[in-house]
Tab-separated table of C-alpha atoms in Angstrom:
chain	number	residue	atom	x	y	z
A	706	UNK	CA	46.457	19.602	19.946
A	707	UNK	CA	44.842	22.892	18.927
A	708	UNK	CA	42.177	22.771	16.735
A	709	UNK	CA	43.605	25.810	15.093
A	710	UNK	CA	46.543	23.464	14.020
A	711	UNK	CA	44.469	21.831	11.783
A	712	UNK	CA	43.907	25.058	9.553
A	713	UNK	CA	47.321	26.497	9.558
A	714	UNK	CA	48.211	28.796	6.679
A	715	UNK	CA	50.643	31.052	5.378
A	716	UNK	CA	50.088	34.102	3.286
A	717	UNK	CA	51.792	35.137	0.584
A	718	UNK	CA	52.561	38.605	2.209
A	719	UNK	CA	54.254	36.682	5.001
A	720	UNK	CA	56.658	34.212	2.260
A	721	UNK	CA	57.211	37.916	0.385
A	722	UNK	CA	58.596	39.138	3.478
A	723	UNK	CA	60.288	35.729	4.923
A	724	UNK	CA	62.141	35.333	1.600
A	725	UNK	CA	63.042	39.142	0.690
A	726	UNK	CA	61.040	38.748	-2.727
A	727	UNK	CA	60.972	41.620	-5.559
A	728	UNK	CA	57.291	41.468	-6.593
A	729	UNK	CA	57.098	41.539	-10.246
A	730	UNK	CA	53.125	41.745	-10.962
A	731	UNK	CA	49.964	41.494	-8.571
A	732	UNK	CA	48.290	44.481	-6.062
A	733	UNK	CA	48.203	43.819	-2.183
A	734	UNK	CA	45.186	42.394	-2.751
A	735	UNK	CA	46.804	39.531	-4.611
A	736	UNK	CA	49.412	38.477	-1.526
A	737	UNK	CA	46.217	37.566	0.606
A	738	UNK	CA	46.484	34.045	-0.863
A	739	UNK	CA	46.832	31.023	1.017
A	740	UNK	CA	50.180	28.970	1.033
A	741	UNK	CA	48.592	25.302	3.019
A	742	UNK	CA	51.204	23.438	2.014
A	743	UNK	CA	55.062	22.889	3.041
A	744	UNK	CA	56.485	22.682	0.096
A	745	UNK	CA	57.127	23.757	-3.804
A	746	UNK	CA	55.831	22.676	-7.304
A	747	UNK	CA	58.098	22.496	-10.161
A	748	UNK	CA	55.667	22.526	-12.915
A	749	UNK	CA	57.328	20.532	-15.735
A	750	UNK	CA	54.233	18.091	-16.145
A	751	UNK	CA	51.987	21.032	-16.426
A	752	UNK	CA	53.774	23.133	-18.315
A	753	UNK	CA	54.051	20.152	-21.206
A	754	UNK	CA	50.546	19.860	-20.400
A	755	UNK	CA	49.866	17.082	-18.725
A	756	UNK	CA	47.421	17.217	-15.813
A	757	UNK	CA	46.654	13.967	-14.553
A	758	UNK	CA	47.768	14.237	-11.337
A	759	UNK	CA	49.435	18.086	-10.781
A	760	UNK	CA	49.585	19.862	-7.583
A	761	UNK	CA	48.458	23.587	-8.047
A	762	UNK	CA	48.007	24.241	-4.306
A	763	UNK	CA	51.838	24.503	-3.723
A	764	UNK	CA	54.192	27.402	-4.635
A	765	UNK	CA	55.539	27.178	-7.788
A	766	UNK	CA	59.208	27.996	-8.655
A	767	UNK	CA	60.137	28.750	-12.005
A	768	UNK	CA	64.073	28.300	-13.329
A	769	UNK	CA	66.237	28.108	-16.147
A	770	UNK	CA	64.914	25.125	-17.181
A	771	UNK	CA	61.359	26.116	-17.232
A	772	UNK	CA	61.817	28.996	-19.531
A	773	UNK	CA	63.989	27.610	-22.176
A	774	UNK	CA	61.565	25.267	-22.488
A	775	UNK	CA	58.392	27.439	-22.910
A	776	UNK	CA	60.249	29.825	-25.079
A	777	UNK	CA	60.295	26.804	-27.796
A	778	UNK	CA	56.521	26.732	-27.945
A	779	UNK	CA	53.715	29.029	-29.624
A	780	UNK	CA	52.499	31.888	-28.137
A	781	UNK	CA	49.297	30.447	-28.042
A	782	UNK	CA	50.168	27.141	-26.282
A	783	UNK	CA	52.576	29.350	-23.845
A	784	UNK	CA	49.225	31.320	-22.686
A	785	UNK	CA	46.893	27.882	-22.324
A	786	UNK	CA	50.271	26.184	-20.475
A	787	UNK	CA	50.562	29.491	-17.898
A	788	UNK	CA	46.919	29.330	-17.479
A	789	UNK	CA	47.158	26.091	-15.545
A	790	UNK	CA	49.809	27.689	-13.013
A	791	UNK	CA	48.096	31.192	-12.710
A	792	UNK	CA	44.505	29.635	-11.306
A	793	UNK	CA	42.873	30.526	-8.466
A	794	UNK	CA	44.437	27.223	-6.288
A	795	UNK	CA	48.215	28.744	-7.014
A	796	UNK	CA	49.403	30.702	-3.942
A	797	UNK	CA	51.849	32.544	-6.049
A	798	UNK	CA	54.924	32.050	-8.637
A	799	UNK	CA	58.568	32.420	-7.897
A	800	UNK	CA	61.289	33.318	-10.171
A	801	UNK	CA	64.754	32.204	-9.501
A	802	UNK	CA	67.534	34.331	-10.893
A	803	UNK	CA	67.483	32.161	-14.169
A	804	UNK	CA	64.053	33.206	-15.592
A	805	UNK	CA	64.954	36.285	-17.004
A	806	UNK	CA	61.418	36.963	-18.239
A	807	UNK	CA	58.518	35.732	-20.434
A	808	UNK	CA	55.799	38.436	-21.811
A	809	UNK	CA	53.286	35.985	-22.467
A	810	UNK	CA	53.242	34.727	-18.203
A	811	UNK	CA	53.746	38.497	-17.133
A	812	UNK	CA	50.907	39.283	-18.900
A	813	UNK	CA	48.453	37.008	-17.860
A	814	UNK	CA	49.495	37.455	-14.394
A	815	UNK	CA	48.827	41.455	-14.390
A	816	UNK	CA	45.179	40.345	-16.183
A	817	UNK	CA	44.409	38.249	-13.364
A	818	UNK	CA	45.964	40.692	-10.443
A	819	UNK	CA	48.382	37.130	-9.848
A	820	UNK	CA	51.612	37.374	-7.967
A	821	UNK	CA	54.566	36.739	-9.334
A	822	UNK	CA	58.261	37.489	-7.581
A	823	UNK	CA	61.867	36.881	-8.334
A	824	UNK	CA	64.558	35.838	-5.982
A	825	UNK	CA	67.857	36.927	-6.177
A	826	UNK	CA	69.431	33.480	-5.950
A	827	UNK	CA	69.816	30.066	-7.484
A	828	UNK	CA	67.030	27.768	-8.276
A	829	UNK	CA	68.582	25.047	-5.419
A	830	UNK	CA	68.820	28.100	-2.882
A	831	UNK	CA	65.281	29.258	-3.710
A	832	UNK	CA	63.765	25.506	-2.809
A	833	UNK	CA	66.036	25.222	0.149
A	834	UNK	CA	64.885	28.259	1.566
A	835	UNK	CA	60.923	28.163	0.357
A	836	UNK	CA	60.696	24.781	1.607
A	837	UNK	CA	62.716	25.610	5.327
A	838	UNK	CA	60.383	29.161	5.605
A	839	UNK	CA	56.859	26.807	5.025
A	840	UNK	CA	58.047	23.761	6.711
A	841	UNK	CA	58.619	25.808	9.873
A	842	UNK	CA	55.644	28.487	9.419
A	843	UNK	CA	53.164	25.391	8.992
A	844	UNK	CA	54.529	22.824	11.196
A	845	UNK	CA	51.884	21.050	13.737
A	846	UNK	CA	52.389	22.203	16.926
A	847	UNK	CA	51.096	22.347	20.597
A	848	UNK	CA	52.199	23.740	24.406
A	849	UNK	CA	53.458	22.390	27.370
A	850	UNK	CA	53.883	23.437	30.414
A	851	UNK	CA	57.163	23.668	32.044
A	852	UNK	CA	61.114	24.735	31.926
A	853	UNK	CA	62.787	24.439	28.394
A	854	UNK	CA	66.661	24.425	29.255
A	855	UNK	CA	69.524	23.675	26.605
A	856	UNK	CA	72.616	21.879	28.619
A	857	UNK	CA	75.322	20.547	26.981
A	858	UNK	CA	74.358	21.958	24.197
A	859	UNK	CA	70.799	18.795	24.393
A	860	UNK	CA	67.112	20.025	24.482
A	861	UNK	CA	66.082	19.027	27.912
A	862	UNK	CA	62.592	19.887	29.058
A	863	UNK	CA	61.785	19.765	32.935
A	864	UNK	CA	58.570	18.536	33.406
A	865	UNK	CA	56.825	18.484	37.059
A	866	UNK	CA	53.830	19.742	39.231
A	867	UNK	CA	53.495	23.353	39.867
A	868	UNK	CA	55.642	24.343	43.243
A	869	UNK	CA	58.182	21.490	42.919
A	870	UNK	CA	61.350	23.985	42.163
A	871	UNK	CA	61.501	24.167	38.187
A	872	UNK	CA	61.840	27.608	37.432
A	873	UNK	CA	64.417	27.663	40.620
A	874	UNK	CA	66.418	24.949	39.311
A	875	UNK	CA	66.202	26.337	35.786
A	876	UNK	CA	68.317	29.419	37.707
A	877	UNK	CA	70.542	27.058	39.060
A	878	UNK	CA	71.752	25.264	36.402
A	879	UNK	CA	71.858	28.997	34.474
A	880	UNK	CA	74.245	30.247	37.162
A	881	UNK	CA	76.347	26.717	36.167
A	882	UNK	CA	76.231	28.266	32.180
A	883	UNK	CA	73.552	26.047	30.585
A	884	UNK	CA	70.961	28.440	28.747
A	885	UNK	CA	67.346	28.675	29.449
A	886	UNK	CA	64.984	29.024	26.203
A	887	UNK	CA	61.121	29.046	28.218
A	888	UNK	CA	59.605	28.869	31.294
A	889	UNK	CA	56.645	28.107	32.402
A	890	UNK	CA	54.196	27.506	28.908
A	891	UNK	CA	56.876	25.755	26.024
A	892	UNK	CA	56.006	26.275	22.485
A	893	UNK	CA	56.706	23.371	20.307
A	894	UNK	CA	56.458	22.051	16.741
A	895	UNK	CA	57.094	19.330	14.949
A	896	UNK	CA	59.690	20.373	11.676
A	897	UNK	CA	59.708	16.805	9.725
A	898	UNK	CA	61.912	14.449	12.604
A	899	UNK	CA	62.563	17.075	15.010
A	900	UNK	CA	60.257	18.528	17.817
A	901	UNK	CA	61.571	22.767	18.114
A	902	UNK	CA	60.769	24.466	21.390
A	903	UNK	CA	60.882	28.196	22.109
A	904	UNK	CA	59.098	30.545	24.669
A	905	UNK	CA	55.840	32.835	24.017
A	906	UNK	CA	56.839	35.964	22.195
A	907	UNK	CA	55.964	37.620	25.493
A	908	UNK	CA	57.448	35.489	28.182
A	909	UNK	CA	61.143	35.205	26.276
A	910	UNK	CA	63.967	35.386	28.435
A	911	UNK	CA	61.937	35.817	31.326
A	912	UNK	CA	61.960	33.559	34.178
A	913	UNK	CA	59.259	33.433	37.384
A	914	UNK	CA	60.515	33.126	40.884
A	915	UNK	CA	58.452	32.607	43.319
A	916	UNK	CA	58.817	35.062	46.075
A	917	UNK	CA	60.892	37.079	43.700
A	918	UNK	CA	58.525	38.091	40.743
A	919	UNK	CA	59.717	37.774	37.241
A	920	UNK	CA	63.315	38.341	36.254
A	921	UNK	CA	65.027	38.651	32.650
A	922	UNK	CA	67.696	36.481	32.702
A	923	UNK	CA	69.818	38.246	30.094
A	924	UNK	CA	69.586	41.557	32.036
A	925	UNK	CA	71.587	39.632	34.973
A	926	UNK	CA	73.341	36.967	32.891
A	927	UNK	CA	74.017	38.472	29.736
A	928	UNK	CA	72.923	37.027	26.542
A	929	UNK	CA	74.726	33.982	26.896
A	930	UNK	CA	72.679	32.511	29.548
A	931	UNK	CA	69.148	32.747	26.610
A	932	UNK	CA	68.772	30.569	23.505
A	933	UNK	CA	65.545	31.784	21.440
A	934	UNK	CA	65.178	28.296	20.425
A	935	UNK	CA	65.845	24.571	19.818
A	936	UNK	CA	65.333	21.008	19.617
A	937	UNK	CA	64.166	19.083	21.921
A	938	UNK	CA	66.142	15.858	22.956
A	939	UNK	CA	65.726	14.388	26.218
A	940	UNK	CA	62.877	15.114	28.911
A	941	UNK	CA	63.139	15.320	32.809
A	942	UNK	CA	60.037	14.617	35.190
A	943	UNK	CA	60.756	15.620	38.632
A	944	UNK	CA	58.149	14.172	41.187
A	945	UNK	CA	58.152	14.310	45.061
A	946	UNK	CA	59.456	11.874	46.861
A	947	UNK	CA	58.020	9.305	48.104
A	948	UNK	CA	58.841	6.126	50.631
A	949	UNK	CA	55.690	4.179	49.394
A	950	UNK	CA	56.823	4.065	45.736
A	951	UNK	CA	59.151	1.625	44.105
A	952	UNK	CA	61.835	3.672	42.187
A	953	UNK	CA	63.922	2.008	39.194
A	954	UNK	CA	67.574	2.079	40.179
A	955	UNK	CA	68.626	0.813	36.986
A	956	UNK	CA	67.516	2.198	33.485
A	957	UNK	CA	65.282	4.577	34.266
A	958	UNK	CA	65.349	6.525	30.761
A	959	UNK	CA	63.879	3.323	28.818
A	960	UNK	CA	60.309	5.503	28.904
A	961	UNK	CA	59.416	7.761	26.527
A	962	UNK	CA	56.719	10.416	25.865
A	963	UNK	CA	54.934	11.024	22.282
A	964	UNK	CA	55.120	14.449	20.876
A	965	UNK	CA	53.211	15.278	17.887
A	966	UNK	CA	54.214	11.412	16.766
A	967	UNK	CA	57.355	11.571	17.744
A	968	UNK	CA	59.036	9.545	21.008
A	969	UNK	CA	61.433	11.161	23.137
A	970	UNK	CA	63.044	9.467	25.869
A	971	UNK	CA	62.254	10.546	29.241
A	972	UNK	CA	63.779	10.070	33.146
A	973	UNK	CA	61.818	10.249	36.408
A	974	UNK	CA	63.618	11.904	39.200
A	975	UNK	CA	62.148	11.760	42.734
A	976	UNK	CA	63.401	15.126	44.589
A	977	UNK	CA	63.993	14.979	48.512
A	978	UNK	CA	65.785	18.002	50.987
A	979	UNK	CA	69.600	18.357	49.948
A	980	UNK	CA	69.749	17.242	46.963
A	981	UNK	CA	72.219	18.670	44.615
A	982	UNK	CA	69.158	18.819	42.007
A	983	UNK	CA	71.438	20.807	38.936
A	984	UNK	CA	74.381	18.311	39.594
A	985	UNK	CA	71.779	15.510	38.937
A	986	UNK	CA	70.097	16.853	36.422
A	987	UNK	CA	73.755	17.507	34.576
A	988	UNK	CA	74.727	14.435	35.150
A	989	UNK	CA	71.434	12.857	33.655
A	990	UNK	CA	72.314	14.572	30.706
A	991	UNK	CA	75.980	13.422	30.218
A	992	UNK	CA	74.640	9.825	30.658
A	993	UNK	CA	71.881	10.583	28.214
A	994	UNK	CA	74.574	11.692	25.635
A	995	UNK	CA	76.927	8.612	26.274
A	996	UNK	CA	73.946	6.388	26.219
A	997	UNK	CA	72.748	8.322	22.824
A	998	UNK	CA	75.299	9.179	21.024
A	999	UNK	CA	78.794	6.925	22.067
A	1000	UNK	CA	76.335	3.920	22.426
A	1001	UNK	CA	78.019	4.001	26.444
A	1002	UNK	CA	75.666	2.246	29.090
A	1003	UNK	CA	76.585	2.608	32.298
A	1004	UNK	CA	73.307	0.315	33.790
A	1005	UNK	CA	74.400	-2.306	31.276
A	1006	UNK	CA	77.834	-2.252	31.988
A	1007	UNK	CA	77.090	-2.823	36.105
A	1008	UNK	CA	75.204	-5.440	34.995
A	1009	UNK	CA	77.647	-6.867	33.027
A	1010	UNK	CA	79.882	-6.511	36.090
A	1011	UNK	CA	77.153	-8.334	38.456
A	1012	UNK	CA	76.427	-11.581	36.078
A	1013	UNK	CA	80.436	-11.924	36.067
A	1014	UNK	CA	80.833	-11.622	40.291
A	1015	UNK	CA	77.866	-14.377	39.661
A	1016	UNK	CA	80.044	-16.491	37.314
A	1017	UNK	CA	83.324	-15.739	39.752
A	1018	UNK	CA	81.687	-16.872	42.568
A	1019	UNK	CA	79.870	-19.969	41.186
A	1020	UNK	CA	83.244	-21.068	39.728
A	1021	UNK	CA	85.254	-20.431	43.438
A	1022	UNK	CA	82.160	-22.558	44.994
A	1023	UNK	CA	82.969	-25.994	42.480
């Protein structure tokens, strides 16, 4: 993994923009903060003033709630309460169409150049889409190199030396109508259980063939045939041939490979002259989704069909 991955950040210009916030106090100076972590702070310990164990380093959203509350206490215990949630650790403080305003908070945030925003929307929506903007903006992540391809509407990343035929398969099977979201380096990230994939800003919807050059696909497919991004499901490593190696006729997909913690399954296909490679890999997928989702084996059904021929016979023999 990058190192950089281990210093992500987000700045408070960036959630301003992301979430189509009205600033309310602070300079551009005050949105270079740092937002480190992927998720909000509802302040009700601190704001009754407890601080055992409070979280400043988050974003904190104010409601409803949060003002009917501090509107019951002094002045004076309103400015040491706001105090706690203004410091210099706070990345910034959201206002949710509830909080129609407090004097004593506005104030102390223009004395300390501290931003402060409101959002047009509910509390709920505000956290839903605070948490969904940082989880995805600071979400571990790493490359790989290869073809990311939706089909079937499944995530299915083609994995295999350079010169075995990805990026002209990855035509292929977009001439059959599956959608192509990167070629050649995959971007990925790891958004709580899911692992999202998407191309380099400067390599989307283009696709490298060799003895061609480099094409955009939507230029001679139409949009249809790009997806900007999605999950990734399933994972296809096509090798060469060869005589000398023992290939698993049965249950291939039991492997898996680990990204950023998390396992995804993964087949080996060996590639030989004629081979209907896109039909394969299609069909790989439709097994993958019976086997996945309809809990439909087809290796453990032959087998099932073999140990009863066994059974058959040994009962004909007595």
């Amino acid at each position: 993994m990058a190192n950089e991955e281990l210093n992500k950040r987000v700045y408070v210009h960036e959630l301003k923009k992301g979430l189509n916030l009205e600033q309310v106090t602070g300079n551009e100076e005050s949105l270079n903060r740092w937002i480190i972590a992927p998720d909000i702070n509802r302040p009700g310990l601190e704001l009754s003033g407890y601080l055992e164990s409070n979280d400043l380093k988050r974003v904190v959203v104010l409601g409803k709630k949060e003002q009917e509350y501090m509107a019951k206490l002094d002045p004076v215990i309103q400015k040491q309460r706001f105090e706690i949630i203004t410091d210099s650790y706070t990345p910034c403080i959201i206002l949710s169409r509830g909080f129609t305003g407090n004097d004593v908070l506005y104030s102390l945030a223009r004395d300390r150049n501290f931003p402060i925003f409101k959002y047009t929307g509910e509390t709920y929506q505000l956290i839903v889409d605070a948490v969904a903007f940082l989880s995805e903006r600071l979400a571990l992540g790493d490359i790989m190199h290869g073809v990311m391809m939706n089909i079937y509407g499944k995530g299915v990343m083609l994995l295999g030396k350079s010169g075995i035929g990805k990026s002209e398969l990855a035509l292929d099977l977009i001439q059959r109508g599956h959608m192509l979201v990167a070629d050649d380096r995959i971007d990925y990230k790891r958004i709580n259980e899911r692992i999202v994939c998407e191309a380099p800003a400067s390599l989307k919807m283009m696709l490298e063939i060799r003895g061609l050059g480099v094409v955009n696909i939507t230029r001679l497919y139409g949009a249809k045939a790009f997806l900007n991004k999605c999950d990734l499901d399933f994972v296809i490593r096509l090798v060469k041939y060869d005589e000398k190696e023992e290939y698993n006729r049965i249950n291939q997909a039991n492997d898996n490979i680990d990204f950023l913690g998390l396992h995804i399954p993964v087949l080996t296909i060996p590639i030989t002259e004629g081979k209907a490679l896109s039909v394969i890999i299609e069909t790989a997928v439709t097994e993958y989704i019976l086997m996945r989702q309809q809990g439909i084996d087809p290796n453990e059904e032959f087998r099932e069909r073999i140990m009863q021929e066994i059974k058959k016979n040994g009962a004909d023999n007595d």
